[in-house]
């Protein structure tokens, strides 16, 4: 077990290293010019351009730039954003909490409501409820998040004035911490709902299938034959086992959440990493784009490592081997 | 003798396009206190489905048809629902299944899975339930029971797992134990031990045992009575001694002829020709007719169970002959058998 954990961690580190190199190369392969927005609308003179290129190291060979980036990464320095003229680490740190709040909310909704609905569907397989939930979840899955976001913001936010359609805080709000928290919550509803609606379908589907597989197994018959209540049979004996495949999903699932949040944060002007990354792509802001990408890659790799560890911990067959 | 279980005209049906199939089609048997009845047949004959029906565990979309009777003491099992049904599962009838690996939940300890059965039916505390679980492990012959309670199924051998299954089945002290092919998934050396444990428990607890098996070899010396099933019906039923001495139904005779004998003259094994038809292809009339070496014109009509001796009944028109006798004279004329003898 300890041996396995060590190997799995090393594997994660190696994955991250490969990801960093690939991201760097892909970022620099993007067509476009990181300096295009400099000069406030006037074309840069060749002297200005050369000075800026030297300042951001863009005149060096690509491999050397990669070396510089990796060296900085090791020291926790991700360079200076071309667009903002500030250290990338600071920019990311500012934006991380908003994304963590949005992503965390969506994740919690997925792993509570999504799993619960999936189990219900499996238990009531073939019923009208099952068929409706399948239809609805597939519709949600097929809906582009930016479109749904725009529609919700337009109808609920702009037309009905029920919830704020953009931003995270109302700058004019008065009152203490509680009022501020309530304000953030109100802003959170629409982006979180948008991302949840389009992502929960996958979780439900996955949980439904895993549960159907499990409910077919002989130990479920044993549990019933013992005289356990239906609730014990389904949740204790069934779901506990049907959770394993879904746990692995957690690792695979984060990237979808992150890329989804790029659109949703942009639509709702949510001040998170997603909208920052979108701006960085538009401006070809290499240092900022690299910083955001590496951060996301790290989160995804760590999450998948954690889900494997959780799996191993929950399954005695793995834990005790 | 106290009758503890009475099954009459049990019919189980599954919907298929254009009608319903009856993989169990009119099965009747009874079980007295302290008695072992063996239900013998090949796979697909409906014996496992019959056993599941006793606890109303027939898998969806199967149904127990109206007109069937399952009488458990004074309880009409087919009238129960919800909580009342839950209370007979494990409490009145305990069940053991074929494969102890897949029938135990891999993520719970042995102690958990036994204590759970105790807690489902008996008014005891969790600690008492675990203490009972430990006692049950002792009773099924697992040494070092206190440590084994904390083991997970994958840490135990096949025989040990089946003992745990038996302990689970006993956890609420049922009056009937149903063992569905309890030794099929086990090594031959372990089979005898498990059967010994079952027999021992039956004697000590005065339980009735329904032993479901395809293996005539494990029936001798363990079961009081045997019911042979073929294609969803009981085709012959007798006291074990009588059945082994005078197998009367051509199917039963065929089963015996295909089992190697250790004693007696050396003869060639004669398998029953053909294969068991699926419920979709059961012939009209006698269901064994296409494979029967003794089929005759009357086999076109479905036979009822007919008495051929004391407590000995069979579903075959040959029984109409001159009573039970005919059988002895029929046996040697078995066409394949008469050629017997290894050169």
XYZ file of C-alpha atoms in Angstrom:
664
model
C 0.000 0.000 0.000
C 2.736 2.476 0.973
C 4.742 1.353 -2.019
C 1.737 1.933 -4.243
C 1.150 5.394 -2.798
C 4.755 6.395 -3.473
C 4.580 5.137 -7.031
C 1.275 6.854 -7.647
C 2.654 10.166 -6.327
C 5.752 9.931 -8.516
C 3.521 9.189 -11.466
C 1.484 12.311 -10.720
C 4.659 14.413 -10.545
C 5.839 13.045 -13.878
C 2.438 13.779 -15.429
C 2.671 17.342 -14.199
C 6.161 17.765 -15.690
C 4.998 16.522 -19.092
C 1.931 18.752 -18.856
C 4.076 21.825 -18.139
C 6.264 21.223 -21.206
C 3.274 20.564 -23.465
C 1.411 23.611 -22.193
C 4.445 25.777 -22.734
C 4.924 24.592 -26.296
C 1.231 24.875 -27.150
C 0.979 28.359 -25.663
C 3.901 29.557 -27.727
C 2.573 27.862 -30.850
C -0.601 29.964 -30.673
C -0.778 32.292 -33.620
C -0.811 35.919 -32.519
C 1.448 38.449 -30.895
C 1.659 38.979 -27.146
C 2.735 42.566 -27.741
C -0.151 43.451 -30.076
C -2.034 45.310 -27.360
C 0.948 47.296 -26.141
C 1.444 50.857 -27.285
C -2.107 52.010 -26.546
C -3.431 51.715 -30.091
C -0.416 53.155 -31.843
C 1.901 50.772 -33.666
C 5.075 50.018 -31.712
C 8.328 51.303 -33.136
C 10.947 48.648 -33.758
C 13.022 49.988 -30.875
C 10.055 49.792 -28.471
C 9.219 46.332 -29.690
C 12.758 45.065 -29.184
C 12.888 46.582 -25.727
C 9.605 44.908 -24.742
C 10.691 41.568 -26.239
C 13.915 41.717 -24.256
C 11.996 42.629 -21.102
C 9.720 39.550 -21.320
C 12.502 37.320 -22.663
C 10.605 36.790 -25.923
C 13.803 37.325 -27.953
C 15.428 34.226 -26.477
C 15.246 30.760 -28.133
C 12.118 28.799 -27.137
C 14.054 26.176 -25.171
C 15.800 28.846 -23.152
C 12.441 30.468 -22.420
C 11.150 27.098 -21.232
C 14.207 26.743 -18.997
C 13.625 30.183 -17.533
C 9.961 29.383 -16.911
C 10.700 26.067 -15.222
C 13.420 27.687 -13.128
C 10.963 30.352 -12.004
C 8.282 27.752 -11.348
C 10.655 25.933 -9.004
C 11.082 29.167 -7.032
C 7.363 29.914 -7.075
C 7.824 32.774 -9.534
C 5.615 32.693 -12.626
C 6.866 35.906 -14.169
C 5.096 39.178 -14.868
C 1.855 39.502 -16.837
C 2.307 41.418 -20.076
C -1.252 42.712 -19.979
C -1.424 43.731 -16.318
C 2.249 44.421 -15.693
C 2.005 42.620 -12.327
C 3.394 39.326 -11.029
C 1.304 36.390 -12.257
C 1.317 34.682 -8.850
C -0.420 37.661 -7.288
C -3.035 37.800 -10.055
C -3.819 34.101 -9.693
C -4.027 34.321 -5.907
C -6.558 37.136 -6.222
C -8.746 35.167 -8.598
C -8.490 31.709 -7.041
C -11.051 32.170 -4.213
C -13.857 33.146 -6.611
C -13.224 30.085 -8.789
C -12.878 27.845 -5.756
C -16.233 29.085 -4.502
C -17.982 28.534 -7.828
C -16.249 25.227 -8.597
C -16.708 23.978 -5.049
C -20.421 24.747 -5.112
C -20.857 22.958 -8.432
C -18.835 20.005 -7.210
C -20.885 19.711 -4.038
C -24.125 19.886 -6.029
C -22.822 17.216 -8.391
C -21.759 14.881 -5.654
C -24.949 15.270 -3.645
C -27.885 15.982 -5.923
C -26.251 14.245 -8.914
C -25.406 11.067 -7.031
C -28.761 10.980 -5.269
C -30.680 11.361 -8.527
C -28.506 8.711 -10.186
C -29.248 6.210 -7.417
C -32.959 7.001 -7.540
C -32.964 6.415 -11.276
C -31.235 3.062 -10.904
C -33.648 1.931 -8.202
C -36.636 3.014 -10.271
C -35.177 1.850 -13.563
C -37.673 1.973 -16.422
C -40.196 4.088 -14.498
C -41.566 7.359 -15.826
C -39.338 9.205 -13.358
C -36.251 7.426 -14.675
C -37.138 8.232 -18.272
C -37.846 11.887 -17.520
C -34.641 12.332 -15.584
C -32.695 10.721 -18.412
C -34.275 13.034 -20.954
C -33.701 16.111 -18.820
C -30.126 15.204 -17.989
C -29.272 14.558 -21.631
C -30.836 17.885 -22.575
C -28.708 19.570 -19.922
C -25.633 17.732 -21.132
C -26.257 18.851 -24.702
C -26.787 22.488 -23.754
C -23.728 24.744 -24.223
C -22.932 26.380 -20.881
C -22.369 29.851 -22.340
C -25.790 29.754 -24.054
C -27.585 28.584 -20.934
C -25.690 31.229 -18.956
C -26.764 33.990 -21.335
C -30.384 32.837 -21.282
C -30.511 32.611 -17.486
C -28.759 35.951 -17.043
C -31.123 37.526 -19.577
C -34.363 36.132 -18.199
C -33.823 35.718 -14.457
C -31.362 38.559 -14.045
C -32.257 41.234 -16.563
C -35.958 40.720 -17.275
C -37.237 39.467 -13.904
C -34.665 41.235 -11.707
C -34.683 38.229 -9.402
C -30.943 37.724 -9.146
C -27.899 39.722 -10.188
C -26.874 38.709 -13.737
C -23.187 39.564 -13.418
C -20.278 40.055 -11.026
C -19.724 38.685 -7.569
C -20.324 41.653 -5.297
C -22.574 44.653 -5.300
C -20.204 47.576 -4.518
C -23.091 49.603 -3.102
C -24.237 47.015 -0.578
C -24.384 48.280 2.997
C -24.159 46.295 6.192
C -21.725 43.896 7.848
C -20.173 40.581 6.931
C -23.491 38.765 6.854
C -24.993 41.115 4.327
C -21.856 40.826 2.205
C -21.979 37.023 2.344
C -25.654 37.014 1.374
C -24.800 39.290 -1.519
C -22.093 36.915 -2.781
C -24.524 34.007 -2.460
C -27.096 35.844 -4.570
C -24.474 36.448 -7.232
C -23.386 32.820 -7.027
C -26.780 31.304 -7.821
C -26.915 31.810 -11.588
C -23.344 30.820 -12.543
C -23.437 27.827 -10.184
C -26.819 26.756 -11.541
C -25.610 27.055 -15.133
C -22.491 24.971 -14.557
C -24.374 22.414 -12.440
C -27.174 21.941 -14.944
C -24.768 21.153 -17.751
C -22.443 18.982 -15.653
C -24.767 17.050 -13.374
C -25.992 14.920 -16.266
C -22.652 13.132 -16.487
C -22.572 12.403 -12.773
C -26.149 11.104 -12.781
C -25.585 8.885 -15.772
C -22.426 7.474 -14.306
C -23.979 6.861 -10.911
C -27.070 5.306 -12.451
C -25.027 2.789 -14.438
C -22.680 1.975 -11.562
C -25.688 1.440 -9.310
C -27.470 -0.766 -11.842
C -24.336 -2.915 -12.110
C -24.129 -3.204 -8.336
C -27.800 -3.978 -7.774
C -27.403 -7.015 -10.036
C -24.747 -8.575 -7.806
C -25.399 -11.587 -5.570
C -24.553 -9.800 -2.311
C -27.548 -7.553 -2.862
C -29.732 -10.679 -2.875
C -27.950 -11.784 0.305
C -28.717 -8.428 1.928
C -32.395 -8.734 1.024
C -32.522 -12.379 2.109
C -31.192 -11.311 5.521
C -34.257 -9.164 6.006
C -32.588 -5.765 5.781
C -34.768 -2.788 4.979
C -34.825 -1.594 1.394
C -32.984 1.545 2.470
C -30.163 -0.476 3.986
C -30.000 -2.699 0.914
C -29.761 0.220 -1.484
C -27.634 2.738 0.367
C -25.488 0.620 2.647
C -24.908 -2.438 0.490
C -25.509 -0.999 -2.961
C -24.390 2.586 -3.001
C -21.313 2.001 -0.887
C -19.998 -0.195 -3.716
C -21.418 1.856 -6.572
C -19.511 4.860 -5.273
C -16.105 3.528 -6.350
C -16.467 4.051 -10.092
C -17.907 7.504 -9.450
C -14.944 8.435 -7.272
C -12.590 7.814 -10.162
C -14.863 10.035 -12.182
C -14.046 12.902 -9.818
C -10.531 13.103 -11.230
C -11.681 12.949 -14.838
C -14.410 15.367 -14.185
C -12.555 18.421 -12.868
C -11.110 19.463 -16.250
C -14.627 19.651 -17.669
C -15.626 21.809 -14.738
C -12.622 24.064 -15.230
C -13.082 24.534 -18.963
C -16.799 25.041 -18.427
C -16.022 27.745 -15.925
C -13.990 29.651 -18.524
C -17.203 30.293 -20.476
C -19.493 30.665 -17.512
C -17.222 33.055 -15.640
C -16.880 35.150 -18.773
C -20.649 35.268 -19.328
C -21.379 36.199 -15.705
C -18.299 38.428 -15.299
C -17.361 36.224 -12.359
C -13.944 37.414 -11.163
C -12.315 33.977 -11.166
C -9.478 32.128 -12.882
C -11.655 31.219 -15.843
C -12.346 34.764 -16.908
C -8.708 35.657 -16.208
C -7.539 32.800 -18.433
C -9.990 33.830 -21.152
C -8.544 37.358 -21.077
C -5.018 35.935 -21.155
C -5.820 33.857 -24.242
C -7.305 36.851 -26.015
C -4.265 38.996 -25.288
C -1.722 36.173 -25.859
C -0.423 37.083 -22.412
C 2.049 34.170 -22.282
C 3.142 34.405 -18.637
C -0.409 34.762 -17.344
C -1.745 32.059 -19.653
C 1.038 29.684 -18.592
C 0.457 30.475 -14.934
C -3.273 29.825 -15.141
C -2.811 26.651 -17.213
C -0.180 25.189 -14.905
C -2.341 25.962 -11.884
C -5.333 24.195 -13.448
C -3.179 21.243 -14.521
C -1.873 20.949 -10.977
C -5.366 21.037 -9.500
C -6.568 18.342 -11.886
C -3.590 16.061 -11.315
C -3.763 16.448 -7.543
C -7.533 15.844 -7.577
C -7.141 12.647 -9.544
C -4.385 11.529 -7.166
C -6.681 12.255 -4.234
C -9.577 10.347 -5.770
C -7.325 7.317 -6.285
C -6.182 7.516 -2.686
C -9.794 7.831 -1.492
C -10.712 4.803 -3.595
C -7.884 2.803 -2.085
C -8.874 3.867 1.384
C -12.549 3.010 0.962
C -12.038 -0.384 -0.676
C -10.646 -2.893 1.803
C -9.478 -5.112 -1.048
C -7.059 -2.357 -2.058
C -6.358 -0.905 1.374
C -5.287 -4.203 2.886
C -3.202 -5.490 -0.007
C -43.926 -34.222 12.558
C -44.651 -30.520 12.372
C -45.096 -29.173 8.919
C -43.052 -25.967 8.639
C -43.370 -25.245 4.939
C -45.944 -26.100 2.345
C -45.500 -25.111 -1.277
C -48.351 -25.870 -3.653
C -48.717 -25.254 -7.366
C -45.921 -22.711 -7.412
C -45.806 -21.047 -10.802
C -43.292 -18.337 -11.642
C -43.614 -16.472 -14.895
C -41.574 -13.997 -16.905
C -42.998 -11.776 -19.609
C -41.743 -12.412 -23.131
C -42.912 -10.914 -26.377
C -46.266 -12.513 -27.034
C -46.946 -14.079 -23.645
C -45.390 -15.378 -20.461
C -42.833 -18.108 -19.835
C -43.102 -20.369 -16.801
C -39.605 -21.497 -15.768
C -41.256 -22.868 -12.613
C -44.534 -24.496 -13.500
C -46.623 -26.076 -10.766
C -44.108 -27.122 -8.127
C -45.402 -28.605 -4.863
C -43.457 -29.877 -1.894
C -43.477 -29.685 1.863
C -40.930 -29.612 4.610
C -41.238 -30.951 8.141
C -39.341 -29.774 11.173
C -35.848 -31.241 11.374
C -36.061 -32.746 7.910
C -33.783 -32.324 4.894
C -35.373 -32.243 1.475
C -33.076 -32.215 -1.537
C -34.276 -30.490 -4.673
C -32.205 -31.967 -7.480
C -31.952 -30.958 -11.107
C -29.752 -29.615 -13.876
C -29.139 -25.905 -14.320
C -32.146 -24.196 -15.799
C -34.675 -26.590 -14.302
C -36.064 -23.879 -12.022
C -34.761 -25.102 -8.685
C -32.956 -21.883 -7.718
C -35.908 -19.765 -8.768
C -38.109 -21.966 -6.597
C -35.882 -21.316 -3.600
C -35.843 -17.564 -4.216
C -39.620 -17.555 -4.401
C -39.818 -18.798 -0.793
C -38.560 -15.373 0.322
C -40.248 -13.531 -2.532
C -36.868 -12.731 -4.063
C -37.758 -13.705 -7.630
C -35.794 -11.222 -9.778
C -37.657 -8.622 -11.827
C -39.587 -8.876 -14.070
C -40.527 -12.343 -12.812
C -43.811 -12.869 -10.990
C -45.273 -15.566 -8.790
C -48.590 -16.365 -10.449
C -51.923 -16.205 -8.674
C -53.005 -19.604 -7.435
C -49.563 -20.449 -6.074
C -49.371 -21.197 -2.359
C -46.392 -20.756 -0.047
C -47.496 -21.518 3.486
C -44.851 -20.946 6.158
C -46.298 -22.345 9.362
C -49.439 -20.245 9.664
C -48.073 -17.438 7.476
C -49.255 -17.004 3.919
C -46.002 -15.755 2.375
C -47.619 -14.592 -0.842
C -49.959 -12.255 1.050
C -47.117 -10.427 2.825
C -45.764 -7.084 1.818
C -43.389 -4.418 3.078
C -42.315 -4.735 6.681
C -44.138 -8.041 7.253
C -42.257 -9.577 4.329
C -38.938 -8.233 5.579
C -39.614 -9.858 8.935
C -39.737 -13.392 7.520
C -36.544 -12.950 5.472
C -33.696 -14.293 7.531
C -35.959 -14.663 10.560
C -38.141 -17.586 9.440
C -36.073 -18.725 6.463
C -32.310 -18.300 6.199
C -30.590 -18.612 2.829
C -27.177 -19.707 1.661
C -26.068 -19.079 -1.885
C -23.822 -20.803 -4.350
C -20.832 -18.500 -4.601
C -19.672 -17.217 -1.223
C -17.244 -14.781 -2.872
C -19.848 -12.762 -4.720
C -22.584 -13.305 -2.143
C -20.650 -11.495 0.577
C -20.291 -7.745 0.391
C -16.596 -6.962 -0.217
C -16.536 -3.687 1.707
C -17.878 -4.860 5.067
C -16.226 -7.060 7.638
C -17.513 -10.526 8.389
C -18.671 -9.352 11.823
C -20.567 -6.445 10.289
C -22.389 -8.689 7.869
C -23.420 -11.225 10.494
C -24.325 -8.692 13.197
C -26.437 -6.839 10.651
C -28.642 -9.906 10.261
C -28.977 -10.219 14.025
C -29.878 -6.543 14.419
C -32.451 -6.738 11.644
C -34.584 -9.145 13.661
C -33.611 -9.431 17.299
C -33.981 -6.739 19.960
C -30.327 -6.641 20.979
C -27.661 -3.959 21.241
C -24.862 -3.642 18.720
C -22.369 -5.126 21.174
C -24.637 -8.107 21.821
C -25.117 -8.591 18.091
C -21.349 -8.791 17.633
C -21.094 -11.216 20.526
C -23.726 -13.382 18.850
C -21.818 -13.101 15.574
C -18.732 -14.427 17.318
C -20.750 -17.313 18.746
C -22.106 -18.114 15.285
C -18.592 -18.251 13.843
C -17.686 -20.734 16.568
C -20.762 -22.737 15.737
C -19.935 -23.017 12.030
C -16.445 -24.150 12.934
C -14.308 -21.063 12.373
C -11.432 -20.966 14.815
C -10.079 -17.709 16.213
C -13.541 -16.233 15.773
C -12.827 -12.952 17.562
C -10.132 -12.066 15.024
C -12.098 -13.377 12.055
C -14.959 -11.009 12.841
C -12.727 -8.172 11.773
C -11.661 -9.850 8.530
C -12.978 -8.879 5.111
C -14.353 -11.578 2.800
C -11.364 -11.400 0.443
C -9.064 -12.368 3.298
C -10.791 -15.729 3.776
C -10.642 -19.004 1.862
C -13.632 -20.237 -0.119
C -14.674 -22.766 2.507
C -14.324 -20.183 5.248
C -16.488 -17.739 3.288
C -19.208 -20.330 2.890
C -19.106 -20.907 6.650
C -19.575 -17.158 7.090
C -22.547 -17.326 4.722
C -24.018 -20.064 6.884
C -23.442 -17.943 9.992
C -25.286 -15.065 8.284
C -28.167 -17.359 7.373
C -28.367 -18.485 11.011
C -28.046 -15.000 12.480
C -31.743 -14.578 13.293
C -32.291 -18.241 14.215
C -34.558 -19.276 11.357
C -36.579 -22.469 11.445
C -35.789 -23.253 7.805
C -32.438 -23.131 6.075
C -32.386 -22.987 2.298
C -29.023 -23.901 0.794
C -28.843 -23.177 -2.927
C -25.934 -25.193 -4.344
C -23.883 -24.500 -1.210
C -20.866 -26.499 -2.327
C -20.756 -26.005 -6.089
C -18.153 -23.234 -5.991
C -15.925 -25.061 -3.516
C -13.084 -27.574 -3.712
C -14.185 -31.166 -3.333
C -12.300 -31.535 -0.058
C -14.109 -28.561 1.424
C -17.526 -29.659 0.119
C -17.849 -32.481 2.612
C -16.920 -30.197 5.515
C -19.567 -27.653 4.592
C -22.233 -30.339 4.221
C -21.153 -31.707 7.586
C -21.616 -28.281 9.183
C -25.098 -27.987 7.681
C -26.122 -31.435 8.858
C -24.759 -30.799 12.297
C -26.663 -27.519 12.629
C -29.878 -29.114 11.441
C -29.597 -31.780 14.102
C -28.649 -29.407 16.896
C -31.137 -26.669 16.074
C -33.913 -28.879 14.772
C -34.092 -26.815 11.602
C -35.604 -27.976 8.354
C -33.181 -27.838 5.432
C -33.988 -27.411 1.767
C -30.851 -28.487 -0.063
C -30.757 -27.439 -3.677
C -28.200 -29.177 -5.825
C -27.432 -30.644 -9.217
C -25.232 -33.257 -7.599
C -26.924 -36.545 -6.681
C -23.644 -37.553 -5.052
C -24.078 -35.183 -2.111
C -27.691 -36.168 -1.547
C -27.150 -39.733 -0.371
C -26.905 -40.013 3.384
C -27.790 -36.346 3.937
C -31.317 -35.812 2.664
C -34.398 -37.552 4.067
C -36.304 -37.036 0.853
C -35.405 -36.088 -2.696
C -37.437 -34.219 -5.278
C -36.079 -34.327 -8.810
C -36.889 -31.339 -11.022
C -36.925 -31.219 -14.781
C -38.059 -28.314 -16.963
C -39.843 -26.397 -14.222
C -41.637 -29.383 -12.678
C -40.973 -32.002 -10.048
C -40.769 -35.268 -11.980
C -40.061 -37.644 -9.134
C -40.189 -37.467 -5.383
C -39.282 -40.190 -2.895
C -37.495 -40.985 0.320
C -33.784 -40.890 -0.431
C -33.296 -44.621 0.110
C -36.193 -45.493 -2.184
C -35.013 -43.146 -4.892
C -31.517 -44.561 -4.898
C -32.820 -48.136 -4.814
C -35.566 -47.676 -7.407
C -35.145 -44.566 -9.526
C -38.385 -44.711 -11.489
C -38.696 -41.742 -13.787
C -36.632 -42.217 -16.957
C -34.988 -38.832 -16.264
C -33.928 -39.874 -12.772
C -32.648 -43.149 -14.172
C -30.704 -41.170 -16.730
C -29.192 -39.001 -13.988
C -28.025 -42.086 -12.122
C -26.637 -43.675 -15.261
C -24.519 -40.580 -15.877
C -22.936 -40.559 -12.414
C -19.816 -42.697 -12.029
C -20.136 -45.451 -9.413
C -17.365 -46.570 -7.171
C -18.919 -49.853 -6.141
C -20.730 -52.450 -8.205
C -19.985 -53.741 -11.672
C -18.029 -51.500 -13.998
C -20.316 -50.025 -16.621
C -19.961 -47.405 -19.285
C -21.350 -43.993 -18.292
C -24.409 -43.150 -20.310
C -25.159 -39.490 -20.566
C -28.756 -38.465 -21.214
C -29.012 -37.693 -24.899
C -29.727 -34.142 -25.957
C -29.701 -31.106 -23.694
C -32.137 -29.465 -21.297
C -34.413 -27.317 -23.436
C -34.885 -23.676 -22.393
C -38.361 -22.667 -21.174
C -39.062 -21.290 -24.651
C -38.780 -24.755 -26.168
C -40.530 -27.037 -23.714
C -42.418 -29.685 -25.615
C -46.105 -30.334 -25.112
C -47.082 -33.474 -23.263
C -44.311 -34.997 -21.152
C -41.472 -32.463 -21.130
C -38.831 -35.181 -21.094
C -40.359 -36.910 -24.124
C -37.791 -35.828 -26.787
C -34.906 -37.125 -24.680
C -36.645 -40.143 -23.190
C -35.570 -43.628 -24.325
C -38.901 -45.017 -23.117
C -41.255 -42.441 -24.596
C -44.422 -43.949 -26.039
C -47.642 -42.729 -27.620
C -49.153 -41.587 -24.331
C -46.178 -39.266 -23.683
C -47.845 -36.803 -26.052
C -50.162 -35.947 -23.138
C -48.870 -34.127 -20.025
C -48.614 -36.626 -17.132
C -49.544 -35.753 -13.538
C -47.557 -36.835 -10.488
C -48.647 -40.427 -9.856
C -47.967 -42.662 -6.902
C -45.582 -45.550 -7.556
C -44.933 -46.577 -3.973
C -45.237 -45.307 -0.428
C -44.267 -41.626 -0.459
C -42.911 -42.203 -3.951
C -44.446 -40.274 -6.832
C -43.430 -39.595 -10.397
C -44.627 -37.606 -13.358
C -44.598 -40.352 -15.995
C -47.250 -42.418 -17.759
C -45.177 -45.544 -17.115
C -46.463 -45.364 -13.555
C -49.858 -46.396 -14.858
C -48.510 -49.812 -15.783
C -48.949 -52.401 -13.071
C -48.024 -50.105 -10.217
C -44.514 -49.675 -8.814
C -43.300 -53.043 -10.066
C -43.014 -52.304 -13.743
C -40.061 -50.090 -12.892
C -37.700 -52.871 -11.947
C -38.383 -54.612 -15.216
C -38.109 -51.361 -17.127
C -34.668 -50.543 -15.771
C -32.582 -53.325 -17.415
C -34.293 -52.745 -20.740
C -32.827 -49.247 -20.838
C -31.433 -49.405 -24.379
C -28.023 -47.794 -23.843
C -27.550 -49.499 -20.548
C -27.899 -53.006 -21.851
C -24.861 -52.484 -24.011
C -22.898 -51.534 -20.902
C -19.688 -53.021 -19.663
C -16.270 -51.779 -20.465
C -14.520 -54.184 -22.840
